[in-house]
């Protein structure tokens, strides 16, 4: 079997057994997960594990999220093709690619220079033209490009950073894990409606911390 066929088969199985079977229904999310070559976002040693139901190491003590969590977070964002999205924690760049398949533009911020460079190179090789990269502290968001229709945070702070709330459009959606790594952490959907902030718990999760410089 040709190598690309092999990965397409693994990818289809992943989508059937981990994504559709767990009630992800947004067709754009399903199509994106079927298309994006997840194995290219991990080290070659992990190619055969890339479509399995767990996170994988990507170096620098960081991980690429489990496929289902990527799908769930993307579905909860309720992405439209005209949306401009801010992503905090580029990591491998895999979640970035899924967002870029669906939304108009993705602005992604990563603190670790090595990961920022690696993700940028992978995503440029895959020819994405609607992704913009910044090597910076995610607590500051990307103020020059704000406000955003949607914000996704893929590392967990203790509380919602005020600066990110400020950069979310009125009636925008933010998906963010909150809490302490290894203790209690949940994924939240945060909606901004005028001065009101609505916070809805989605499920328990396990993310690396959103690192604070002065921590
Ligand atoms: N969505 C990614 C997962 C990234 S893991 C993927 O599927 O590959 C979380 C990422 O957040 C890591 O790359 C980590 O370096 C980054 N991160 C942690 N604290 C940060 C901060 N303060 N600002 C920006 N990025 C941060």
mmCIF file with all atom_site columns, C-alpha atoms and ligand atoms in Angstrom, residues 38 58 60 62-66 70 87-96 109-112 115 136-139 154-155 207-213, ligand 1:
data_model
loop_
_atom_site.group_PDB
_atom_site.id
_atom_site.type_symbol
_atom_site.label_atom_id
_atom_site.label_alt_id
_atom_site.label_comp_id
_atom_site.label_asym_id
_atom_site.label_entity_id
_atom_site.label_seq_id
_atom_site.pdbx_PDB_ins_code
_atom_site.Cartn_x
_atom_site.Cartn_y
_atom_site.Cartn_z
_atom_site.occupancy
_atom_site.B_iso_or_equiv
_atom_site.pdbx_formal_charge
_atom_site.auth_seq_id
_atom_site.auth_comp_id
_atom_site.auth_asym_id
_atom_site.auth_atom_id
_atom_site.pdbx_PDB_model_num
ATOM   1  C CA  . UNK A 1 38  ? -1.847 14.747 11.328 1.00 0.00 ? 38  UNK A CA  1
ATOM   2  C CA  . UNK A 1 58  ? 6.121  17.198 20.398 1.00 0.00 ? 58  UNK A CA  1
ATOM   3  C CA  . UNK A 1 60  ? 9.873  20.979 24.849 1.00 0.00 ? 60  UNK A CA  1
ATOM   4  C CA  . UNK A 1 62  ? 4.588  19.846 25.237 1.00 0.00 ? 62  UNK A CA  1
ATOM   5  C CA  . UNK A 1 63  ? 2.024  17.615 23.523 1.00 0.00 ? 63  UNK A CA  1
ATOM   6  C CA  . UNK A 1 64  ? -0.206 17.538 20.463 1.00 0.00 ? 64  UNK A CA  1
ATOM   7  C CA  . UNK A 1 65  ? -3.767 17.155 21.758 1.00 0.00 ? 65  UNK A CA  1
ATOM   8  C CA  . UNK A 1 66  ? -5.788 13.968 21.340 1.00 0.00 ? 66  UNK A CA  1
ATOM   9  C CA  . UNK A 1 70  ? -9.179 19.016 18.798 1.00 0.00 ? 70  UNK A CA  1
ATOM   10 C CA  . UNK A 1 87  ? -5.328 30.688 18.815 1.00 0.00 ? 87  UNK A CA  1
ATOM   11 C CA  . UNK A 1 88  ? -3.145 30.738 21.916 1.00 0.00 ? 88  UNK A CA  1
ATOM   12 C CA  . UNK A 1 89  ? -0.604 27.857 22.070 1.00 0.00 ? 89  UNK A CA  1
ATOM   13 C CA  . UNK A 1 90  ? 0.318  26.855 18.491 1.00 0.00 ? 90  UNK A CA  1
ATOM   14 C CA  . UNK A 1 91  ? 2.227  23.778 19.693 1.00 0.00 ? 91  UNK A CA  1
ATOM   15 C CA  . UNK A 1 92  ? 2.534  21.336 16.779 1.00 0.00 ? 92  UNK A CA  1
ATOM   16 C CA  . UNK A 1 93  ? 0.310  23.511 14.568 1.00 0.00 ? 93  UNK A CA  1
ATOM   17 C CA  . UNK A 1 94  ? -2.207 20.693 14.008 1.00 0.00 ? 94  UNK A CA  1
ATOM   18 C CA  . UNK A 1 95  ? -5.134 22.478 15.665 1.00 0.00 ? 95  UNK A CA  1
ATOM   19 C CA  . UNK A 1 96  ? -4.097 25.580 13.707 1.00 0.00 ? 96  UNK A CA  1
ATOM   20 C CA  . UNK A 1 109 ? 0.616  32.735 19.214 1.00 0.00 ? 109 UNK A CA  1
ATOM   21 C CA  . UNK A 1 110 ? 3.283  30.405 20.641 1.00 0.00 ? 110 UNK A CA  1
ATOM   22 C CA  . UNK A 1 111 ? 5.692  31.186 23.462 1.00 0.00 ? 111 UNK A CA  1
ATOM   23 C CA  . UNK A 1 112 ? 8.399  28.560 22.765 1.00 0.00 ? 112 UNK A CA  1
ATOM   24 C CA  . UNK A 1 115 ? 7.790  25.099 18.481 1.00 0.00 ? 115 UNK A CA  1
ATOM   25 C CA  . UNK A 1 136 ? 5.130  35.737 21.984 1.00 0.00 ? 136 UNK A CA  1
ATOM   26 C CA  . UNK A 1 137 ? 3.350  35.409 25.317 1.00 0.00 ? 137 UNK A CA  1
ATOM   27 C CA  . UNK A 1 138 ? -0.256 34.351 24.740 1.00 0.00 ? 138 UNK A CA  1
ATOM   28 C CA  . UNK A 1 139 ? -1.460 36.216 27.852 1.00 0.00 ? 139 UNK A CA  1
ATOM   29 C CA  . UNK A 1 154 ? -4.910 25.220 24.046 1.00 0.00 ? 154 UNK A CA  1
ATOM   30 C CA  . UNK A 1 155 ? -3.080 25.489 27.387 1.00 0.00 ? 155 UNK A CA  1
ATOM   31 C CA  . UNK A 1 207 ? -3.968 20.410 29.385 1.00 0.00 ? 207 UNK A CA  1
ATOM   32 C CA  . UNK A 1 208 ? -0.466 21.722 30.025 1.00 0.00 ? 208 UNK A CA  1
ATOM   33 C CA  . UNK A 1 209 ? -0.454 25.075 31.875 1.00 0.00 ? 209 UNK A CA  1
ATOM   34 C CA  . UNK A 1 210 ? -0.569 28.401 30.050 1.00 0.00 ? 210 UNK A CA  1
ATOM   35 C CA  . UNK A 1 211 ? 2.794  29.502 31.399 1.00 0.00 ? 211 UNK A CA  1
ATOM   36 C CA  . UNK A 1 212 ? 3.106  32.873 33.109 1.00 0.00 ? 212 UNK A CA  1
ATOM   37 C CA  . UNK A 1 213 ? 6.463  34.611 32.791 1.00 0.00 ? 213 UNK A CA  1
HETATM 38 N N1  . LIG B 2 .   ? -3.010 22.716 20.026 1.00 0.00 ? 1   LIG B N1  1
HETATM 39 C C1  . LIG B 2 .   ? -1.673 22.219 20.168 1.00 0.00 ? 1   LIG B C1  1
HETATM 40 C C2  . LIG B 2 .   ? -1.394 21.870 21.601 1.00 0.00 ? 1   LIG B C2  1
HETATM 41 C C3  . LIG B 2 .   ? -0.440 22.747 22.160 1.00 0.00 ? 1   LIG B C3  1
HETATM 42 S S1  . LIG B 2 .   ? 0.081  22.356 23.778 1.00 0.00 ? 1   LIG B S1  1
HETATM 43 C C4  . LIG B 2 .   ? -1.473 20.990 19.353 1.00 0.00 ? 1   LIG B C4  1
HETATM 44 O O1  . LIG B 2 .   ? -2.448 20.255 19.164 1.00 0.00 ? 1   LIG B O1  1
HETATM 45 O O2  . LIG B 2 .   ? -0.352 20.740 18.961 1.00 0.00 ? 1   LIG B O2  1
HETATM 46 C C5  . LIG B 2 .   ? 0.046  23.984 24.427 1.00 0.00 ? 1   LIG B C5  1
HETATM 47 C C6  . LIG B 2 .   ? 0.989  24.958 23.816 1.00 0.00 ? 1   LIG B C6  1
HETATM 48 O O3  . LIG B 2 .   ? 0.825  26.202 24.514 1.00 0.00 ? 1   LIG B O3  1
HETATM 49 C C7  . LIG B 2 .   ? 2.455  24.597 23.930 1.00 0.00 ? 1   LIG B C7  1
HETATM 50 O O4  . LIG B 2 .   ? 3.052  24.638 22.680 1.00 0.00 ? 1   LIG B O4  1
HETATM 51 C C8  . LIG B 2 .   ? 3.033  25.670 24.853 1.00 0.00 ? 1   LIG B C8  1
HETATM 52 O O5  . LIG B 2 .   ? 4.362  26.036 24.549 1.00 0.00 ? 1   LIG B O5  1
HETATM 53 C C9  . LIG B 2 .   ? 2.094  26.825 24.597 1.00 0.00 ? 1   LIG B C9  1
HETATM 54 N N2  . LIG B 2 .   ? 2.078  27.826 25.667 1.00 0.00 ? 1   LIG B N2  1
HETATM 55 C C10 . LIG B 2 .   ? 2.144  27.642 27.006 1.00 0.00 ? 1   LIG B C10 1
HETATM 56 N N3  . LIG B 2 .   ? 2.093  28.824 27.652 1.00 0.00 ? 1   LIG B N3  1
HETATM 57 C C11 . LIG B 2 .   ? 2.024  29.782 26.703 1.00 0.00 ? 1   LIG B C11 1
HETATM 58 C C12 . LIG B 2 .   ? 1.931  31.206 26.723 1.00 0.00 ? 1   LIG B C12 1
HETATM 59 N N4  . LIG B 2 .   ? 1.928  31.893 27.865 1.00 0.00 ? 1   LIG B N4  1
HETATM 60 N N5  . LIG B 2 .   ? 1.850  31.855 25.549 1.00 0.00 ? 1   LIG B N5  1
HETATM 61 C C13 . LIG B 2 .   ? 1.844  31.191 24.363 1.00 0.00 ? 1   LIG B C13 1
HETATM 62 N N6  . LIG B 2 .   ? 1.923  29.853 24.275 1.00 0.00 ? 1   LIG B N6  1
HETATM 63 C C14 . LIG B 2 .   ? 2.000  29.152 25.428 1.00 0.00 ? 1   LIG B C14 1
#
